[in-house]
Coordinates of C-alpha atoms and ligand atoms in Angstrom, one line a residue:
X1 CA -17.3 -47.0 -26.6
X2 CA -17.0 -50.4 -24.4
X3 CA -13.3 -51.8 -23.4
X4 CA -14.2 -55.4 -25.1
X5 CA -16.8 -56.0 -27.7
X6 CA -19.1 -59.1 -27.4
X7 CA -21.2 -61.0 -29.5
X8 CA -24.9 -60.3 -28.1
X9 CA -27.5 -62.2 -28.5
X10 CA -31.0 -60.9 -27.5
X11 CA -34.3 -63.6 -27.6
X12 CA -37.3 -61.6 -28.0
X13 CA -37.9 -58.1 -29.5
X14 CA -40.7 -56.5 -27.9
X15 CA -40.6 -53.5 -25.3
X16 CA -37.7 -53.9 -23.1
X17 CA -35.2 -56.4 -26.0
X18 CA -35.7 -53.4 -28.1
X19 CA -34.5 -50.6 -25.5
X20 CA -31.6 -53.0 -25.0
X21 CA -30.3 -53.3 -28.5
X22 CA -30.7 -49.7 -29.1
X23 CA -28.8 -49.0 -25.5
X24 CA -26.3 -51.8 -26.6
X25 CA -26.2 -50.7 -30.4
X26 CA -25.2 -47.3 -29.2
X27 CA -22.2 -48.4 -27.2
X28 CA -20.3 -50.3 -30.0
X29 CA -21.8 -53.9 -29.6
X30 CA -22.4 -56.3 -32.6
X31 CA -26.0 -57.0 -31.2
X32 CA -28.5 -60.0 -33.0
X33 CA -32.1 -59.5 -32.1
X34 CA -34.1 -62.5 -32.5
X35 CA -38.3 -62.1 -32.4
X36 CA -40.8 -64.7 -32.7
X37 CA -43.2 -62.8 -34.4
X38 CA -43.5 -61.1 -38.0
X39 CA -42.0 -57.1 -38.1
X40 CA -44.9 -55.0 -37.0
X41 CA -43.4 -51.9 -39.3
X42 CA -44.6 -54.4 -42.4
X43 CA -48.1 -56.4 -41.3
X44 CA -50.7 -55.4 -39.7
X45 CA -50.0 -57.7 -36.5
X46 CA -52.4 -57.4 -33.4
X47 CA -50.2 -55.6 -30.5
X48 CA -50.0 -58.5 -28.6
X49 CA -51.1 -57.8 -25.0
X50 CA -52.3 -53.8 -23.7
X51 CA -52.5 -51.7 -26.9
X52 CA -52.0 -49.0 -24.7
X53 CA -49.8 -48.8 -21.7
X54 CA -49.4 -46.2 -19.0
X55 CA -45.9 -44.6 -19.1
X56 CA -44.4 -43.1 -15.6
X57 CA -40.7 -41.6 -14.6
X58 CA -39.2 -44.9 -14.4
X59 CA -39.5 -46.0 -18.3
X60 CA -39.3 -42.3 -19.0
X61 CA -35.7 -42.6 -17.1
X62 CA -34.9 -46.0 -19.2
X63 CA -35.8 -43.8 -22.5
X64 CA -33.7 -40.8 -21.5
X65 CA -30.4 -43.3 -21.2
X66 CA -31.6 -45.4 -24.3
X67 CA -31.3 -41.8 -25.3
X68 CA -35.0 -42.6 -27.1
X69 CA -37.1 -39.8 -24.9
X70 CA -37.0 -37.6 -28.1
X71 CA -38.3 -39.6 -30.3
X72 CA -41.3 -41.2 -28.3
X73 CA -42.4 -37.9 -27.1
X74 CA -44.5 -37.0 -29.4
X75 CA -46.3 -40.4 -29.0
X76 CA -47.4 -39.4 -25.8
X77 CA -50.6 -38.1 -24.2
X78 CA -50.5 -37.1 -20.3
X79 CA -53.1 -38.6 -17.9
X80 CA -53.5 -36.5 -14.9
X81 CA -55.2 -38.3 -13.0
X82 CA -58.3 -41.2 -12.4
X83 CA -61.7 -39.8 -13.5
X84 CA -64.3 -42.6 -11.5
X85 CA -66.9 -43.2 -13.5
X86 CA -69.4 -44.2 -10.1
X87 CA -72.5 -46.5 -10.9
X88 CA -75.4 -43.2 -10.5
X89 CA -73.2 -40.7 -9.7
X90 CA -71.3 -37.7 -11.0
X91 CA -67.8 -38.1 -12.5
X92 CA -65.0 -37.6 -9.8
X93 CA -61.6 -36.4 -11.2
X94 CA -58.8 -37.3 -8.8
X95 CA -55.2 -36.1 -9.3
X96 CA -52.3 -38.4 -9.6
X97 CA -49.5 -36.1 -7.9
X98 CA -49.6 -32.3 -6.8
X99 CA -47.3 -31.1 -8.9
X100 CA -47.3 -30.3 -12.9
X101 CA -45.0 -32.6 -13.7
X102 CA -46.8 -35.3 -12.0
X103 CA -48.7 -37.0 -14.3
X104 CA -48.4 -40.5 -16.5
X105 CA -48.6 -40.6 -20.2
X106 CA -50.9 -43.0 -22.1
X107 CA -48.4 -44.2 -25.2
X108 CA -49.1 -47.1 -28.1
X109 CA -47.2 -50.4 -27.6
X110 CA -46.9 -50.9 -31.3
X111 CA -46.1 -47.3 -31.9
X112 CA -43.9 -47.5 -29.2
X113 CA -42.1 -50.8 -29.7
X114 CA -41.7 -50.1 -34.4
X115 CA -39.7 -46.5 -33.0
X116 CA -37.3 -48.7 -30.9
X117 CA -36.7 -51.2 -33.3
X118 CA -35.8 -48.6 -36.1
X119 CA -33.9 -46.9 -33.6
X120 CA -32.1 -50.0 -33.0
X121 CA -31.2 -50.8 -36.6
X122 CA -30.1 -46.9 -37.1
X123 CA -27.3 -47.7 -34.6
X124 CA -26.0 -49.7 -37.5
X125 CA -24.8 -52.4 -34.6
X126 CA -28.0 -53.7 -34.4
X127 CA -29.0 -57.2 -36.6
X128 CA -33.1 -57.8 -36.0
X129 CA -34.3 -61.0 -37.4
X130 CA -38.4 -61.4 -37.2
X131 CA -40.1 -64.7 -37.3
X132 CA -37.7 -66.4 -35.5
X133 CA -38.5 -68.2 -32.1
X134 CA -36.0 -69.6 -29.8
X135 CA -36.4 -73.6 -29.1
X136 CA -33.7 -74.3 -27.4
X137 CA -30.4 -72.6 -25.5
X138 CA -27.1 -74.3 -24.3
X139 CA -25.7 -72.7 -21.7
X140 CA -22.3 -74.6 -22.0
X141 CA -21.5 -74.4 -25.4
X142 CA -23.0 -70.8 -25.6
X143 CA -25.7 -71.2 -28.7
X144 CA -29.3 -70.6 -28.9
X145 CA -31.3 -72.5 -31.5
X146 CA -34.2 -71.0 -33.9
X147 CA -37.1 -72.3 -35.7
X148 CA -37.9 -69.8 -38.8
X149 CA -41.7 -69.2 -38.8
X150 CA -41.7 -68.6 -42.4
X151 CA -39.4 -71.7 -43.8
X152 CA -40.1 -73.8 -41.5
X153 CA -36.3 -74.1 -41.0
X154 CA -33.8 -74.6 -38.0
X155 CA -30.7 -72.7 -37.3
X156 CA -28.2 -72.0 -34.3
X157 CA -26.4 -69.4 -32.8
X158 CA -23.6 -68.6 -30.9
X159 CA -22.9 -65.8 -28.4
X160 CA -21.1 -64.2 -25.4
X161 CA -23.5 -62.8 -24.1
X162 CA -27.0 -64.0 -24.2
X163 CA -30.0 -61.5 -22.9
X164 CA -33.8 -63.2 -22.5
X165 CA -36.3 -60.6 -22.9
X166 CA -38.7 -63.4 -24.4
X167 CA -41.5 -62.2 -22.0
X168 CA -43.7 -63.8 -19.4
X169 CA -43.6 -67.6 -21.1
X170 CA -39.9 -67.2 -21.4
X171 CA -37.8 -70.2 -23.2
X172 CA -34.6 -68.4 -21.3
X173 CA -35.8 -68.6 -18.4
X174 CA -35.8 -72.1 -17.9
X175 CA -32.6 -72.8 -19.1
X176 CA -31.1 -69.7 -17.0
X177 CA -32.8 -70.9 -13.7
X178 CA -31.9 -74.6 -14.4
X179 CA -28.3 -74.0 -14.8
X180 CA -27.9 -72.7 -11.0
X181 CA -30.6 -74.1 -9.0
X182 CA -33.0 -71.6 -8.9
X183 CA -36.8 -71.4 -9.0
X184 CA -39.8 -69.5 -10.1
X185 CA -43.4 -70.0 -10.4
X186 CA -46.1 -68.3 -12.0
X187 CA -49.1 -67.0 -9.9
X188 CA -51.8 -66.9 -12.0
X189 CA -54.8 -64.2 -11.3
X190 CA -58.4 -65.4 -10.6
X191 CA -59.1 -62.5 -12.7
X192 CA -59.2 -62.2 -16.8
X193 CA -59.0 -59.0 -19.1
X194 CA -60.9 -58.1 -22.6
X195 CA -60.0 -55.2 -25.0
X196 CA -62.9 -52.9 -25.9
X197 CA -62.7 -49.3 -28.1
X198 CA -64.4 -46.4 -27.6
X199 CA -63.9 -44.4 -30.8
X200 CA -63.3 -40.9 -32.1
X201 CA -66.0 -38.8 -31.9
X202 CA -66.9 -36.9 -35.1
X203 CA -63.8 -34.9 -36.3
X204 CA -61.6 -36.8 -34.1
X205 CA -62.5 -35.9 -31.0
X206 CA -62.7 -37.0 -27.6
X207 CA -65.8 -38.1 -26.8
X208 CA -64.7 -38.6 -22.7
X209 CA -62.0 -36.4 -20.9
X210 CA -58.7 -37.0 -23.2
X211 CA -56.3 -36.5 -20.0
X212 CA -57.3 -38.7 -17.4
X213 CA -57.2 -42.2 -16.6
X214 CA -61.0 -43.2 -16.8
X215 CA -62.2 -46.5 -14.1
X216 CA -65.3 -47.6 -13.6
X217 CA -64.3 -49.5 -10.0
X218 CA -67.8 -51.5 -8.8
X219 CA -66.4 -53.7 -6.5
X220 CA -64.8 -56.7 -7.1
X221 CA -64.3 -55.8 -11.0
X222 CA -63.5 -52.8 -13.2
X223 CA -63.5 -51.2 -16.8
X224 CA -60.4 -48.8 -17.8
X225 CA -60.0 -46.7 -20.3
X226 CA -56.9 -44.9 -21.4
X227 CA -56.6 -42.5 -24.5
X228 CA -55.0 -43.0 -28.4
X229 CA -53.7 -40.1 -30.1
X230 CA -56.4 -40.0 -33.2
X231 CA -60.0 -39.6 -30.4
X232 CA -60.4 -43.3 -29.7
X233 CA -59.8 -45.2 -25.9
X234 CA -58.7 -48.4 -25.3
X235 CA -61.1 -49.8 -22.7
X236 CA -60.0 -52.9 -20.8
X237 CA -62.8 -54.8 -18.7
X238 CA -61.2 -56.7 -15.8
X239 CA -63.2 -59.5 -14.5
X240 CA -63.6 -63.1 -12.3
X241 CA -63.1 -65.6 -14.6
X242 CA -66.0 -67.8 -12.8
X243 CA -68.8 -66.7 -10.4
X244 CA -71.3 -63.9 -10.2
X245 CA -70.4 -61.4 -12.3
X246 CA -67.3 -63.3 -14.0
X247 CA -66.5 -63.7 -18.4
X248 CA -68.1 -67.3 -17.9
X249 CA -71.7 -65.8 -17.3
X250 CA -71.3 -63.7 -20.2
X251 CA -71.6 -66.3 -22.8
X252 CA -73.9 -64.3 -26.0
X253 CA -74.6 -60.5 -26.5
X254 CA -77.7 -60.9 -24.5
X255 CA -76.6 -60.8 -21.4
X256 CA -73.5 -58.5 -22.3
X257 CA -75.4 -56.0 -23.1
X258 CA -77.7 -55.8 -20.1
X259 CA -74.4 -56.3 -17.7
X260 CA -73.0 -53.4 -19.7
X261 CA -76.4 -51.1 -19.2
X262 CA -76.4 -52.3 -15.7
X263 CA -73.0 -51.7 -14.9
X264 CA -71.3 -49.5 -16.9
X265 CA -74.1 -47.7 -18.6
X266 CA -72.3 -44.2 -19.5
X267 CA -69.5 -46.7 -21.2
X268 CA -72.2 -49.0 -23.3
X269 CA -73.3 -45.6 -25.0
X270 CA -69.6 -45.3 -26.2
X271 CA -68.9 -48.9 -27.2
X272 CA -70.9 -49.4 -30.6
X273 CA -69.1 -52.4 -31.4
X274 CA -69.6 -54.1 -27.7
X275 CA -70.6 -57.4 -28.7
X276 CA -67.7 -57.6 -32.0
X277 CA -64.8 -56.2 -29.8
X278 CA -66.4 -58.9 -26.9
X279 CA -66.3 -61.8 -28.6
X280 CA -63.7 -61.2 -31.4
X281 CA -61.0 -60.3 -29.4
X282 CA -58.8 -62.8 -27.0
X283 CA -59.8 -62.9 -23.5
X284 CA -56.2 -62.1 -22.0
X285 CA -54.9 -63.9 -18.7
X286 CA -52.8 -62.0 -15.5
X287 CA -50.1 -63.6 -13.5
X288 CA -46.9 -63.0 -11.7
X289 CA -43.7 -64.6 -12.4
X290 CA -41.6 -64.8 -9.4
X291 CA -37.9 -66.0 -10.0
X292 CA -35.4 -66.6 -8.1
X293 CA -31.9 -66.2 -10.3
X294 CA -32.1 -64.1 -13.2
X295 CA -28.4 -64.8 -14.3
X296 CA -25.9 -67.7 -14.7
X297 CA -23.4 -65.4 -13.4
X298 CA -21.2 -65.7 -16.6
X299 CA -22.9 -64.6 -19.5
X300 CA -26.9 -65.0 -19.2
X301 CA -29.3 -62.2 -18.0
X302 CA -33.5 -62.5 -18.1
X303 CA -34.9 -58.9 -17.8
X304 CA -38.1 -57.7 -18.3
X305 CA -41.2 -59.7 -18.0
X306 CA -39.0 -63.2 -18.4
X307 CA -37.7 -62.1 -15.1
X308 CA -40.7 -60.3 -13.4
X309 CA -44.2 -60.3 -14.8
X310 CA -46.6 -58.7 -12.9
X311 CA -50.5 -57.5 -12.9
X312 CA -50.9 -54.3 -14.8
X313 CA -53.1 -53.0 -12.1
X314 CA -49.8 -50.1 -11.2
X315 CA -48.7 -49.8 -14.7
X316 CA -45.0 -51.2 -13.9
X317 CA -44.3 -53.7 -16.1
X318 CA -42.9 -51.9 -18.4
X319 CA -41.6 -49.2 -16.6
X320 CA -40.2 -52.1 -14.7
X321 CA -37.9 -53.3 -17.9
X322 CA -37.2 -50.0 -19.0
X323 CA -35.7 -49.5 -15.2
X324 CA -34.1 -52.9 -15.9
X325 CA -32.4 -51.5 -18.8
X326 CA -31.2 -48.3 -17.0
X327 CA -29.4 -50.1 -14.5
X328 CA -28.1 -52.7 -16.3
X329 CA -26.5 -50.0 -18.5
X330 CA -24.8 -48.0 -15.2
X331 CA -24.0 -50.9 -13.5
X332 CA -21.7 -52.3 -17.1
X333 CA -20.7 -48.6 -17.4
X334 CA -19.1 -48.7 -13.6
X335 CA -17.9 -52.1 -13.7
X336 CA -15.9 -51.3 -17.0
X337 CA -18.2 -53.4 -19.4
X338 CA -17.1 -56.5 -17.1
X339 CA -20.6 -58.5 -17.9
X340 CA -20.6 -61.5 -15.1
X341 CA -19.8 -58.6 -12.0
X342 CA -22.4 -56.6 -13.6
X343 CA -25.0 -59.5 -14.3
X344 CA -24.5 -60.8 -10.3
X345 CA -24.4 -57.2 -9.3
X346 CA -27.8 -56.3 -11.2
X347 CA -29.5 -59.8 -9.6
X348 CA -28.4 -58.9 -6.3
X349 CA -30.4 -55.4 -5.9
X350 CA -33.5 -56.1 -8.7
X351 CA -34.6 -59.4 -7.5
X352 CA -36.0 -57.7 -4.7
X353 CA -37.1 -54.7 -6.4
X354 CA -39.0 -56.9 -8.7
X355 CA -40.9 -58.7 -5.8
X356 CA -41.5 -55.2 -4.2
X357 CA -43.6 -53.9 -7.2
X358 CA -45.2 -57.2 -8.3
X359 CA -47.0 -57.5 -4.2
X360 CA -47.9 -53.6 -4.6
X361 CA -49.6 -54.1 -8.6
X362 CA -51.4 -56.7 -7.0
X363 CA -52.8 -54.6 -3.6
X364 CA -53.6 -51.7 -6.6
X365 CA -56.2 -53.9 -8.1
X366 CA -58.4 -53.6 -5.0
X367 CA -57.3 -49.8 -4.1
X368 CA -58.3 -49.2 -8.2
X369 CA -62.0 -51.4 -8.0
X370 CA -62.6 -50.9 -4.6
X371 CA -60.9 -48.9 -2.1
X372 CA -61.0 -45.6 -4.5
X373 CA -64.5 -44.9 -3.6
X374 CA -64.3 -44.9 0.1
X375 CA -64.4 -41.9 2.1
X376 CA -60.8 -42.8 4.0
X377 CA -59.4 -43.3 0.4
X378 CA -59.6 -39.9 0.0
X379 CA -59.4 -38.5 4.0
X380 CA -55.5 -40.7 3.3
X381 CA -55.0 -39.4 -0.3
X382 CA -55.5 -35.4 1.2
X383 CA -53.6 -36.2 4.5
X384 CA -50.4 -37.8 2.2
X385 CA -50.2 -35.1 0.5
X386 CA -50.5 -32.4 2.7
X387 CA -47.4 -34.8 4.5
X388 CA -45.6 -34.4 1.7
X389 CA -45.7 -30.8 1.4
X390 CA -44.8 -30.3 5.2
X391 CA -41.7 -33.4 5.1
X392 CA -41.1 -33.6 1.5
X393 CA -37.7 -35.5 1.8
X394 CA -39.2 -38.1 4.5
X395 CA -42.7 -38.4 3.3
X396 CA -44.0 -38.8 -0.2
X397 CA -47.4 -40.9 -0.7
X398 CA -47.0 -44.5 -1.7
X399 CA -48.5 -43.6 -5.3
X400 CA -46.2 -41.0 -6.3
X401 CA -43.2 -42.9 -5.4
X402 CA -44.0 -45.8 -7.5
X403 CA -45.2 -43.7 -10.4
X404 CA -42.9 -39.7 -10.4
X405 CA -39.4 -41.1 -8.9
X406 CA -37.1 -43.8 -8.6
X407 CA -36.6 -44.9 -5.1
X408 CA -35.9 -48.7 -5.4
X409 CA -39.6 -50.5 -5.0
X410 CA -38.0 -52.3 -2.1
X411 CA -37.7 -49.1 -0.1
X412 CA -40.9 -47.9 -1.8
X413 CA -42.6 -50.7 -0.1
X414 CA -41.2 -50.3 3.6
X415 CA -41.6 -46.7 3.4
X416 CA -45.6 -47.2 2.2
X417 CA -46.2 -49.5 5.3
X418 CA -45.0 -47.4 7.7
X419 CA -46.5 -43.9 6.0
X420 CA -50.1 -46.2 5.8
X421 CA -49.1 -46.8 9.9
X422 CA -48.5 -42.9 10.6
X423 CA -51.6 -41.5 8.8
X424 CA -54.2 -44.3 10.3
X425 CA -52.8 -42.8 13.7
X426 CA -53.2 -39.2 12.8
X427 CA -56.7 -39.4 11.2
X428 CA -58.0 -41.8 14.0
X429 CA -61.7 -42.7 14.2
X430 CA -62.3 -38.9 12.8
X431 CA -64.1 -38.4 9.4
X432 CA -62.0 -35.4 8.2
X433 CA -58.6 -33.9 8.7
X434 CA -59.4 -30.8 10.5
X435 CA -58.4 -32.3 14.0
X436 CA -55.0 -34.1 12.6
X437 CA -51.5 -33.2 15.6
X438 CA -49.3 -32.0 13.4
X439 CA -46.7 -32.0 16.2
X440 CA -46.8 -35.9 16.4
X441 CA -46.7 -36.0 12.9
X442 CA -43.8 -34.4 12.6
X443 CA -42.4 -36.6 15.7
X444 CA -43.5 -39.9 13.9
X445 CA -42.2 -39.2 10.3
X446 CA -38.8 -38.0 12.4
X447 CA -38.5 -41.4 14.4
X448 CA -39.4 -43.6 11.7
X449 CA -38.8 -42.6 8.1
X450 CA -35.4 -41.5 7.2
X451 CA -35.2 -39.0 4.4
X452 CA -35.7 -40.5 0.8
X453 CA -31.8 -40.5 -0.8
X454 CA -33.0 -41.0 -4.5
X455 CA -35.4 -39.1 -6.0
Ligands
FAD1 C1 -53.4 -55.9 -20.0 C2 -52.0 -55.4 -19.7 C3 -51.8 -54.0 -19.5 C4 -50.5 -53.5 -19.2 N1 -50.4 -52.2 -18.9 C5 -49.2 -51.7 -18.6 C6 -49.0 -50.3 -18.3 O1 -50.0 -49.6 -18.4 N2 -47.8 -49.9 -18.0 C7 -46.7 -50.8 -17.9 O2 -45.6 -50.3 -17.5 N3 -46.8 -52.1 -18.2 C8 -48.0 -52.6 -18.5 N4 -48.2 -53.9 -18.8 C9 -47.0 -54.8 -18.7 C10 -46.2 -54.7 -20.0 O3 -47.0 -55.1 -21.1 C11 -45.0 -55.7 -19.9 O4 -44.4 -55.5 -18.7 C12 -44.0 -55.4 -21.0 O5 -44.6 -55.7 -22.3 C13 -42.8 -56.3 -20.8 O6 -41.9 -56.2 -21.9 P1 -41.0 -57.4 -22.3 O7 -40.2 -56.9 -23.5 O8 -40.2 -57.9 -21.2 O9 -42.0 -58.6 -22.7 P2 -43.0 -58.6 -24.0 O10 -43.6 -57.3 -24.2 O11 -43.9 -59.8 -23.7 O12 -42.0 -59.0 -25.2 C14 -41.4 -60.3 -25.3 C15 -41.1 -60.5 -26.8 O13 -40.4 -61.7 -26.9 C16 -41.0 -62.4 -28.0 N5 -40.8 -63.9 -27.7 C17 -41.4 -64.6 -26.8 N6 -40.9 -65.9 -26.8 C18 -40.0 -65.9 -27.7 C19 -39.1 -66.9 -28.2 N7 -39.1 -68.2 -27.7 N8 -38.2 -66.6 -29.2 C20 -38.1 -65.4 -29.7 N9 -39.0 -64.4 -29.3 C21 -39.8 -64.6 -28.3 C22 -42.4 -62.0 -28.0 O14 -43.0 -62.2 -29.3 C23 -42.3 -60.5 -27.7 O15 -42.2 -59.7 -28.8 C24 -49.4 -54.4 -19.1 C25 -49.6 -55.8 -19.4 C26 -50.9 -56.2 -19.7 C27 -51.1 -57.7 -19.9

């Protein structure tokens, strides 16, 4: 239970508002959820972006506190690693981590986002009204106003605390950054996304490998696929908006079809509906929000995507607002629910966090459609490992600290430059690892990484 309760208001119910209210709900706080869309529980609403999303330690972390982990288990399915799908070549399967637990779990957004919200309401703290988008906040008189999607009518509200988890086009946002100065900008990608299925097979089944991560990297551009419980993937193509090959130049079903067989020929088999899913479904844009304040330092917090956006090319995001949500909730717990030393405490340490994993998504687009098919992808990927068994509190590959601990992205970031530094001296000009000084190794990760002090 909390020493003072407050009136919370929450703008937007999707991913990381819902965690919140349940995290909030379950520590004695009248909370008021306010969602611009319908309830997915009750109509059949498209997902909004990623139907699928990669899951890793740091939202499984934010679930275990949200106390959720239970109850979203059973949602997920492990990926254990990358199976490249190489234009006229054999499937490669290449692991994520080295150990069992290492892995990341492919898990429905909806699914996902409905368990929270009737999580959220079970707390019996927990007010969620749907259809409702935020149009305007005053940050002086502490009230939010709301235009009802379904009567077309206007109402306000007033709060003590007011948490903007509206997402990447956030309406808080402005009004947050506004009040003290700040800045942010959206950087938008010269890249697009499209949605694509690959169904069950007959009975259900897979008709690829169910636990792995599947890319098709050719250069440039890519095609994903991550599994559904029920057989079917969600495939995501990743393109150039404009150039040679880019969505403009894919105009009919024509010429989709031979770029599929061209390209992607083992995934045009599996896509029956190529053309439908192609030109049915929205083509999705990529961007990264970069802000500078995230709070008013009295009683306004952005989190999640309103505060940090970023490319889906490390699956973060999320994991991201879920990590939000974590240390928002330690950080009010050890500052004795006092919510303007926690809100300037939590800008003061995520900011930079935030801007950590947004540059590394963006270098994982090329390592993912490019760099995973060189030679010294893989010569670094053996040698990092190996590393990490030999100096497994100083040296943990850049991959696996992002995805299996929690070591803030900052430090994640440093660390990855100077381990990338260390292993392009070991390995040299030499094409295999068989002539690799282990004695200077050890000298180098001594003299320049300190040991890691969270796990
Ligand atoms: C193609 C793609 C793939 C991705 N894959 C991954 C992945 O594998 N792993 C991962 O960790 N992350 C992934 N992400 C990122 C992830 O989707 C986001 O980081 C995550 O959804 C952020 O959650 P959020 O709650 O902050 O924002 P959102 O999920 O955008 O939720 C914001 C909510 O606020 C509502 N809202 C917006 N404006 C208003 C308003 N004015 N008033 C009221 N309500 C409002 C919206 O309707 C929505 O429900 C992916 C993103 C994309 C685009």
């Amino acid at each position: 239970m909390t020493s003072a309760k407050k009136r919370i208001v929450i703008v937007g119910g999707g991913l990381v508002g819902s965690m919140l209210a349940v995290m909030l709900g379950r520590s004695g706080h009248a909370v008021s959820v306010f969602e611009k869309r319908p309830d997915m529980r009750r109509t059949e609403i498209s997902a909004g972006r990623s139907i699928n999303l990669a899951l890793a330690e740091r939202g499984i972390q934010g679930l275990k506190a949200a106390e959720l982990f239970d109850d979203v288990e059973p949602l997920l399915i492990p990926m254990r690693g990358r199976m490249l799908h190489p234009l006229n070549a054999q499937l490669e399967f290449s692991p994520y981590g080295q150990r069992p637990h290492e892995v990341i779990y492919s898990v429905s957004r909806g699914e996902l986002n409905k368990t929270m919200l009737t999580e959220a309401e079970k707390t019996q703290n927990v007010s969620i009204t749907f259809n409702q988008e935020c149009t305007a906040i005053d940050l002086v008189h502490r009230h939010t106003d709301f235009f009802c999607h379904n009567t077309g009518g206007r109402t306000r509200e007033e709060y003590d605390i007011l948490l903007g988890t509206d997402g990447a086009n956030s309406v808080v946002r402005d009004a947050v950054v506004k009040s003290v100065g700040g800045t942010w900008r959206t950087d938008w990608l010269n890249h697009d996304y499209k949605e694509l299925t690959i169904p069950a097979g007959r009975n259900g089944c897979y008709q690829m490998e169910r636990n792995a991560l599947h890319i098709w990297p050719r250069h440039g551009y890519m095609l994903i696929a991550l599994p559904n419980l029920g057989g079917s993937f969600t495939v995501t193509l990743f393109l150039m908006k404009t150039g040679d090959p880019s969505f403009e130049r894919l105009p009919d079903g024509e010429r989709l079809q031979a770029f599929f067989r061209e390209q992607f020929p083992d995934a045009l088999d599996l896509i029956p509906e190529l053309n439908d899913d192609f030109f049915t479904n929205p083509t999705g844009v990529l961007g990264t929000v970069r802000c500078s304040r995230w709070t008013n330092g009295h009683d306004a917090l952005l989190l999640g995507d309103s505060a940090h956006a970023i490319v889906p090319f490390h699956g973060q995001g999320m994991n991201a607002g879920f990590e939000d949500c974590r240390v928002l909730l330690e950080l009010l717990r050890a500052n004795d629910w006092n919510w303007p030393t926690t809100m300037l405490a939590f800008e003061a340490t995520r900011v930079a966090n935030a801007d950590a994993i947004a540059d590394m998504a963006l270098e994982n687009y090329v390592i993912m459609r490019d760099t995973v098919l060189d030679q010294r992808f893989h010569l670094k990927k053996l040698l990092g490992f190996d590393l990490e068994q030999r100096f497994p509190d100083r040296f943990i590959p850049r991959y696996s600290m992002v995805m299996f601990h929690n070591i803030p992205y900052d430090s994640v970031k440093q660390r990855g430059v100077i381990q990338e530094e260390i292993m392009e001296q070991l390995i040299g000009e030499d094409k295999d690892l068989t002539k690799v000084n282990y004695a200077l190794a050890e000298r180098l990760i001594w003299e320049r990484l300190p040991p890691v002090t969270v796990s």
